[in-house]
CSV table of C-alpha atoms and ligand atoms in Angstrom, one decimal:
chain,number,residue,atom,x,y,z
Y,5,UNK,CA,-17.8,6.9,-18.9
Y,6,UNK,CA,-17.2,3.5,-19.6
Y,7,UNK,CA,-13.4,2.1,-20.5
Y,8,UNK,CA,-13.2,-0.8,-22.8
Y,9,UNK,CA,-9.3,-1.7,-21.8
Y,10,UNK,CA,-7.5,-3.5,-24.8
Y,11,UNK,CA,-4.3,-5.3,-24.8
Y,12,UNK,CA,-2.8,-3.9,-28.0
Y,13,UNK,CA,-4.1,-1.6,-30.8
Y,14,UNK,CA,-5.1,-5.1,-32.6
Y,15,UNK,CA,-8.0,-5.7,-29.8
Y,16,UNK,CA,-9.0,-2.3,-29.5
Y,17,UNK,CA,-9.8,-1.9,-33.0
Y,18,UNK,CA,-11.7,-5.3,-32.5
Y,19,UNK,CA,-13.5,-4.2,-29.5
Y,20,UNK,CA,-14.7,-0.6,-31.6
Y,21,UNK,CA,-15.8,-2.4,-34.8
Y,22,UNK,CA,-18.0,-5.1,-32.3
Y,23,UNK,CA,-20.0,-1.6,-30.9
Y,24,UNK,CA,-20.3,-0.2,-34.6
Y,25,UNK,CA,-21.3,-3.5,-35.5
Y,26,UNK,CA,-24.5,-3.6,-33.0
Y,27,UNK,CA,-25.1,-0.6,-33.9
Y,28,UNK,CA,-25.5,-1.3,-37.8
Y,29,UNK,CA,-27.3,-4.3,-36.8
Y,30,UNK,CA,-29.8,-2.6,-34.0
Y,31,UNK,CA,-30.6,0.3,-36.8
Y,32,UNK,CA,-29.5,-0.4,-40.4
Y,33,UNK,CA,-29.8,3.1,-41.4
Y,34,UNK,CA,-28.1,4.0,-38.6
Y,35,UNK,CA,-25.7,7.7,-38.8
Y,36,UNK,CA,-22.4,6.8,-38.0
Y,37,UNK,CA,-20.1,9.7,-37.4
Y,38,UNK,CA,-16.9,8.6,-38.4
Y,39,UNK,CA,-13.0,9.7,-37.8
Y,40,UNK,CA,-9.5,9.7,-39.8
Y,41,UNK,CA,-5.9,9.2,-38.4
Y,42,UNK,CA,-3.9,6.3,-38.0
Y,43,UNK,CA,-6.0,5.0,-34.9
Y,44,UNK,CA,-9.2,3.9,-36.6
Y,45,UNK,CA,-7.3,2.1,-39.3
Y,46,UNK,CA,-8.0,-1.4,-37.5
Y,47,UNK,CA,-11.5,-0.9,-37.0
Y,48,UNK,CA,-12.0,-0.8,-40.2
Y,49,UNK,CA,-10.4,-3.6,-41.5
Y,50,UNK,CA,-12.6,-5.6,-39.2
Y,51,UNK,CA,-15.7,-3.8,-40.3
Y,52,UNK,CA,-14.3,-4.7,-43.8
Y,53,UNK,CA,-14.2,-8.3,-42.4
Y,54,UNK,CA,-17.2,-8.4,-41.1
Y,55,UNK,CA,-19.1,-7.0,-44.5
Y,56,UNK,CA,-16.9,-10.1,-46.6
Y,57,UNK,CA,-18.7,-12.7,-44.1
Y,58,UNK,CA,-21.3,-11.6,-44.6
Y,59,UNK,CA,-22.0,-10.5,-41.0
Y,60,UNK,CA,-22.8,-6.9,-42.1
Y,61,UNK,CA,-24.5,-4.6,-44.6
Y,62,UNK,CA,-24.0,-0.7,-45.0
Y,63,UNK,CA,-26.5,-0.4,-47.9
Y,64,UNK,CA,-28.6,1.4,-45.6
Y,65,UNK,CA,-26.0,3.5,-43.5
Y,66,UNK,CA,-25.5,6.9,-44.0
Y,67,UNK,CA,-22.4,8.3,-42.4
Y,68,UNK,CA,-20.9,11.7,-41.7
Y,69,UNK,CA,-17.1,12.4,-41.1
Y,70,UNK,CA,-15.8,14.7,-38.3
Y,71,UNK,CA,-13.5,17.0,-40.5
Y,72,UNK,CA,-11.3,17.9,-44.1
Y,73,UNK,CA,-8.6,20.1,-44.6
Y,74,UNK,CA,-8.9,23.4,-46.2
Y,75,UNK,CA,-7.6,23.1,-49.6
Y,76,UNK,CA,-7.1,19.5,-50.2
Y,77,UNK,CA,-9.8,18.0,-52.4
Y,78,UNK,CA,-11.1,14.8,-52.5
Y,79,UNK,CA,-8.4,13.5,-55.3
Y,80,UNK,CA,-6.0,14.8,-53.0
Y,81,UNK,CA,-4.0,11.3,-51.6
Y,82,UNK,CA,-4.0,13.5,-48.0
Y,83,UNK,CA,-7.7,14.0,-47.9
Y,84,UNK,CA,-9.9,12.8,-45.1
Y,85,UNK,CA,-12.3,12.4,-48.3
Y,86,UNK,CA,-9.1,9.6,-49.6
Y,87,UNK,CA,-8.7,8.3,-46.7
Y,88,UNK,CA,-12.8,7.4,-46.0
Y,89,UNK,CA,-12.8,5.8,-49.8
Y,90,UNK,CA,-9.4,4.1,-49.8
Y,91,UNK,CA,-9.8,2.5,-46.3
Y,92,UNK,CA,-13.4,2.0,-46.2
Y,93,UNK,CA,-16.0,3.0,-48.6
Y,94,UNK,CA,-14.8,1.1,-51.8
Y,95,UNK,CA,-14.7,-2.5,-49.3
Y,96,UNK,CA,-18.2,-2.4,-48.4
Y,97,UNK,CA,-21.4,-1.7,-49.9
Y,98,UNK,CA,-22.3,1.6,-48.5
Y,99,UNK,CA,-24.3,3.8,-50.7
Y,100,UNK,CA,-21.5,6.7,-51.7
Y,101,UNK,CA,-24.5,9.2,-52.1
Y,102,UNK,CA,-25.2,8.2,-48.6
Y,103,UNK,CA,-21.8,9.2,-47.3
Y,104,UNK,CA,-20.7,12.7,-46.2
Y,105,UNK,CA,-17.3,14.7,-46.1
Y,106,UNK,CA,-16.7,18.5,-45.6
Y,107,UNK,CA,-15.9,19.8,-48.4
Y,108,UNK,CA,-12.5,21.0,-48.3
Y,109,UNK,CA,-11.9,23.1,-51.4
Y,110,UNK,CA,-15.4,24.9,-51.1
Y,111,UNK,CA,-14.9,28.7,-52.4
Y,112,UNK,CA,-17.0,29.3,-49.6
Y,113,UNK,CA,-15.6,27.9,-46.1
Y,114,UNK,CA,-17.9,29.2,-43.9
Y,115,UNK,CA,-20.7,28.3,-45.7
Y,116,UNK,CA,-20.0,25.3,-46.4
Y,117,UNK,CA,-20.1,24.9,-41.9
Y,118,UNK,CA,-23.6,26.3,-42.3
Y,119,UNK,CA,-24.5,23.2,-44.8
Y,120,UNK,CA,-22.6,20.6,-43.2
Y,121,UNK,CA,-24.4,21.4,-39.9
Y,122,UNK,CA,-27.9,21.7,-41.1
Y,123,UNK,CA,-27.1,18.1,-43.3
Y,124,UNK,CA,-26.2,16.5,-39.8
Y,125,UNK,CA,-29.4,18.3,-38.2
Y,126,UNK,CA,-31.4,16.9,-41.7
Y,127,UNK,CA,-30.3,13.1,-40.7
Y,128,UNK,CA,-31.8,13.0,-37.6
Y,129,UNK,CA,-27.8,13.5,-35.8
Y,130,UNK,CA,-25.3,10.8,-35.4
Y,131,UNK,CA,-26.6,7.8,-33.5
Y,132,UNK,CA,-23.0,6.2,-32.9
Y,133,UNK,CA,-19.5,9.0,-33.4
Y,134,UNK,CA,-16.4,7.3,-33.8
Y,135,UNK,CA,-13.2,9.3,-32.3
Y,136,UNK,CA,-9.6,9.0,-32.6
Y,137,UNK,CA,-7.7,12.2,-30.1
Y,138,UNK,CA,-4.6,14.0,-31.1
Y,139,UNK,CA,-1.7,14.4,-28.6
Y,140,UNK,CA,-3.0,17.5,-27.3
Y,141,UNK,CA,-6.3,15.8,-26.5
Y,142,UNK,CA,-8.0,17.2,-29.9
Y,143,UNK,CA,-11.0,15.3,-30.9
Y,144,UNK,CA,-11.7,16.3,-34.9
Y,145,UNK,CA,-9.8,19.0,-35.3
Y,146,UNK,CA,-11.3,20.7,-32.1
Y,147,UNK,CA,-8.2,21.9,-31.1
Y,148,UNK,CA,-7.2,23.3,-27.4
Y,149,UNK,CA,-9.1,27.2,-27.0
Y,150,UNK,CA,-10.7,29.3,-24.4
Y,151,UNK,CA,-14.0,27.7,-25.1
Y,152,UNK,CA,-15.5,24.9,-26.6
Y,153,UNK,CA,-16.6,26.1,-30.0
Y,154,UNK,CA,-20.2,24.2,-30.9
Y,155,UNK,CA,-20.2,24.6,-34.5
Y,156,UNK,CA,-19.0,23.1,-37.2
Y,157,UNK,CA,-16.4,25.5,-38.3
Y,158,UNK,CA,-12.7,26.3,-39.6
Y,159,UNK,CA,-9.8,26.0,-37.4
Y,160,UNK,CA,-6.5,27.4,-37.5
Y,161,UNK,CA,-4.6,23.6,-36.9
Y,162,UNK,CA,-2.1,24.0,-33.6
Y,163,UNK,CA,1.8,24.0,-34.5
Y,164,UNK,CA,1.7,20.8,-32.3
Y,165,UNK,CA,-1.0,19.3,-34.5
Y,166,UNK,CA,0.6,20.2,-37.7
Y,167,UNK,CA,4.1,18.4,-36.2
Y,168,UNK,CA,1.7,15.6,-35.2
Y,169,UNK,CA,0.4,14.8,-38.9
Y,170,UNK,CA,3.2,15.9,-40.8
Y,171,UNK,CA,4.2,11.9,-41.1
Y,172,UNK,CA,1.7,12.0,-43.8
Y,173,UNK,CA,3.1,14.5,-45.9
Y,174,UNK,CA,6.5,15.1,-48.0
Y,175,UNK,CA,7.8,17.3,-45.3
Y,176,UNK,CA,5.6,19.7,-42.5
Y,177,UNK,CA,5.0,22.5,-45.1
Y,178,UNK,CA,2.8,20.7,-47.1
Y,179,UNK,CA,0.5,19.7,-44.2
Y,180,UNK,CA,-2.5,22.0,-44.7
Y,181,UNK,CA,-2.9,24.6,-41.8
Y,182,UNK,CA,-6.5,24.9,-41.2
Y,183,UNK,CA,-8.8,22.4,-41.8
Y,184,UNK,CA,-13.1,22.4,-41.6
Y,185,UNK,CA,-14.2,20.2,-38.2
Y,186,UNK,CA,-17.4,19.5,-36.8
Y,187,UNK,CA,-17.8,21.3,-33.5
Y,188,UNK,CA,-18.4,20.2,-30.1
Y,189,UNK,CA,-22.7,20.0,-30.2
Y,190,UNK,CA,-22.8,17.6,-33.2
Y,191,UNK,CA,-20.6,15.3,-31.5
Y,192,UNK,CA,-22.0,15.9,-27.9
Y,193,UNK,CA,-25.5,15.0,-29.5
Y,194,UNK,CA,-24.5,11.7,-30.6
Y,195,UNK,CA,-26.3,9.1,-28.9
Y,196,UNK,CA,-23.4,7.4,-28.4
Y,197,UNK,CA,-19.5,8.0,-28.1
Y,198,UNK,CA,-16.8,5.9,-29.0
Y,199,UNK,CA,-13.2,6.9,-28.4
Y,200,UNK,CA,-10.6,5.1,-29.3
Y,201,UNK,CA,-7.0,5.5,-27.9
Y,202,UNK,CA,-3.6,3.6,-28.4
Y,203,UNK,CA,0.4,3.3,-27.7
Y,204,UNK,CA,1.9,6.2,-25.5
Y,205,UNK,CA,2.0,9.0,-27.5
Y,206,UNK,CA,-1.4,9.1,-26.2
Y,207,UNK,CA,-1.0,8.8,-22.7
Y,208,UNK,CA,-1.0,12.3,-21.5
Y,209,UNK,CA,-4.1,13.2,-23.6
Y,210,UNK,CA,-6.2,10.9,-22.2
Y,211,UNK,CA,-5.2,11.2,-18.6
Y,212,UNK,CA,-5.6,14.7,-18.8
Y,213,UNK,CA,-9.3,14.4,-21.1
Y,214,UNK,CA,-10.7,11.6,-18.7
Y,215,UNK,CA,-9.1,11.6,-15.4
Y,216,UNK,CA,-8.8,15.7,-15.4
Y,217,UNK,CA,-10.9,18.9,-15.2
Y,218,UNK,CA,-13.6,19.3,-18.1
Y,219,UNK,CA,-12.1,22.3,-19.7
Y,220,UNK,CA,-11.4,23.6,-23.6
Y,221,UNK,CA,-7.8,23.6,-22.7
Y,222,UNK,CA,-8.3,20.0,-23.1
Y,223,UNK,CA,-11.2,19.6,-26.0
Y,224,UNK,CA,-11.8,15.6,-25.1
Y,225,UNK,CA,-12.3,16.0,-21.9
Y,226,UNK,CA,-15.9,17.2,-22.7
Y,227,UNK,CA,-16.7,13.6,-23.4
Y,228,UNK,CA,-17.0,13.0,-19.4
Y,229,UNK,CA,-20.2,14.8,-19.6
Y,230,UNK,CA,-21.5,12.3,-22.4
Y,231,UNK,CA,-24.4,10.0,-21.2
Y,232,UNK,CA,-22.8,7.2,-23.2
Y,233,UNK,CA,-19.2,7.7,-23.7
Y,234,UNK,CA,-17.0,4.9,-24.1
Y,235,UNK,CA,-12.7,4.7,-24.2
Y,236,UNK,CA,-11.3,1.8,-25.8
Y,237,UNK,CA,-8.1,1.9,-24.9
Y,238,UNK,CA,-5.0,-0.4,-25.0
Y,239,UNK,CA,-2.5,-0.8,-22.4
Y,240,UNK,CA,-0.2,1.9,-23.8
Y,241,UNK,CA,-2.7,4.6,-23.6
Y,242,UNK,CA,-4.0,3.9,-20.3
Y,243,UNK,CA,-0.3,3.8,-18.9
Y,244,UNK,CA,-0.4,7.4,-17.4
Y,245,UNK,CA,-3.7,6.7,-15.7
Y,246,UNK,CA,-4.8,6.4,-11.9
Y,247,UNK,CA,-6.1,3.2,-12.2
Y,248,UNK,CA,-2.8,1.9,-14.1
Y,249,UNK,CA,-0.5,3.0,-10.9
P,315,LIG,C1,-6.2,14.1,-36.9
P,315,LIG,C2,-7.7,13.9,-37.0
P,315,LIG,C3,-8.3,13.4,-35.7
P,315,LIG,C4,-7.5,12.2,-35.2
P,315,LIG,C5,-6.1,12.6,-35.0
P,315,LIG,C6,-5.3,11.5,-34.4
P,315,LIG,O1,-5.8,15.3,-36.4
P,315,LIG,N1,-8.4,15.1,-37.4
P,315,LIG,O2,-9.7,13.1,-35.9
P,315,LIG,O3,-8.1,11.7,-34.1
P,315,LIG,O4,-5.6,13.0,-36.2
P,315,LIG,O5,-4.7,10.8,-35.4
P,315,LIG,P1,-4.0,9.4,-35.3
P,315,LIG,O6,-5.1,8.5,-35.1
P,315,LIG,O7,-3.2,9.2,-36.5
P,315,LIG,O8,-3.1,9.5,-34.1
């Protein structure tokens, strides 16, 4: 594991968008996993940056996201599906055909794990995923369990992460309460890992996923065993760490 440390959420979003950047660069048509949440908003804005100087071209990227909630569609101002076009699709010149979401108002859920799986297989897998991780150390919505679940598949979301992403909704009922996510293989076989992490509500989750016991209990920690995992971090959510003491 390597740790990018970052003084604010600013620089860590700088210091992601630089490794997605080489990796566009290195392989143009290059599978970028990609993740929602508040976290990765300033990567993308630099990524966005980057495309309007020129630096960078998506024409040839195809990209797959981590997760969707059950029942929202992609109209829905909630959906990951939204979020993807609204804070980074529309800015740059990716290819939308080239761009993948599960679908979260499939009439058929578990089928729809069965496609999204073989689509990842039919790319060739994702040569750089991007990761945000929710306060319980989630990564998707690969919530804490008795095991590691490899597939991509429906989850029940935790009481703690439907608290967690109410502040999106009108009020906590309307947050959907299961949602489709990748599972752990797809983002295991990534040939490379990039976590991002900032302010303390994330403290405990990545002192516990990266400075603890590999266990479900605590779904990121399964990143220790990646080959080429990398935490960018900012000061706020390395505070709980050894090496911060
Ligand atoms: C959601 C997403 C995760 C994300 C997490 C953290 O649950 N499914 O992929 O990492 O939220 O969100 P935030 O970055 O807003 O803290």
């Amino acid at each position: 594991m390597k740790v990018i440390r970052a003084k604010d959420s600013c620089e860590a979003g700088a210091f992601a968008a630089e490794l997605i950047a080489a990796q566009v660069k290195q392989k143009p048509d290059c599978v970028l996993g990609l993740a929602t949440g508040s976290t990765p908003l300033d990567t993308y804005a630099q990524l966005i940056a980057a495309y309007r100087a020129g630096e960078l071209d998506f024409s040839c990227v195809r990209t797959v996201n981590l997760d969707e909630y059950v029942g929202l569609g992609p109209d829905h101002d909630q959906s990951y599906a939204w979020f993807m076009r609204h804070n980074l699709f529309e800015f740059i010149n990716i290819d939308p055909h080239n761009t993948h979401i599960p679908d979260g108002i499939t009439a058929d859920p578990d089928a729809e794990c069965q496609r999204y799986d073989a689509l990842i297989a039919s790319l060739g897998g994702v040569d750089l995923q991007l990761l945000g991780i929710g306060p319980n150390a989630h990564i998707g919505f690969n919530e804490p369990g008795d095991a590691f679940i490899p597939e991509t598949h429906v989850v029940k979301l935790t009481d703690s992460t439907i608290a967690a992403n109410a502040r999106f909704f009108a009020s906590v009922d309307q947050v959907p309460r299961q949602a489709i996510t990748m599972g752990i293989r797809a983002i295991l076989q990534a040939r490379k890992v990039v976590l991002i992490a900032t302010g303390t509500g994330k403290a405990k989750a990545v002192c516990d996923a990266f400075w603890g016991p590999v266990t479900p209990l605590v779904p990121a920690s399964i990143l220790q065993l990646h080959p080429d995992f990398t935490l960018v971090a900012d000061e706020d959510a390395l505070s709980l760490t050894p090496s911060s003491n």
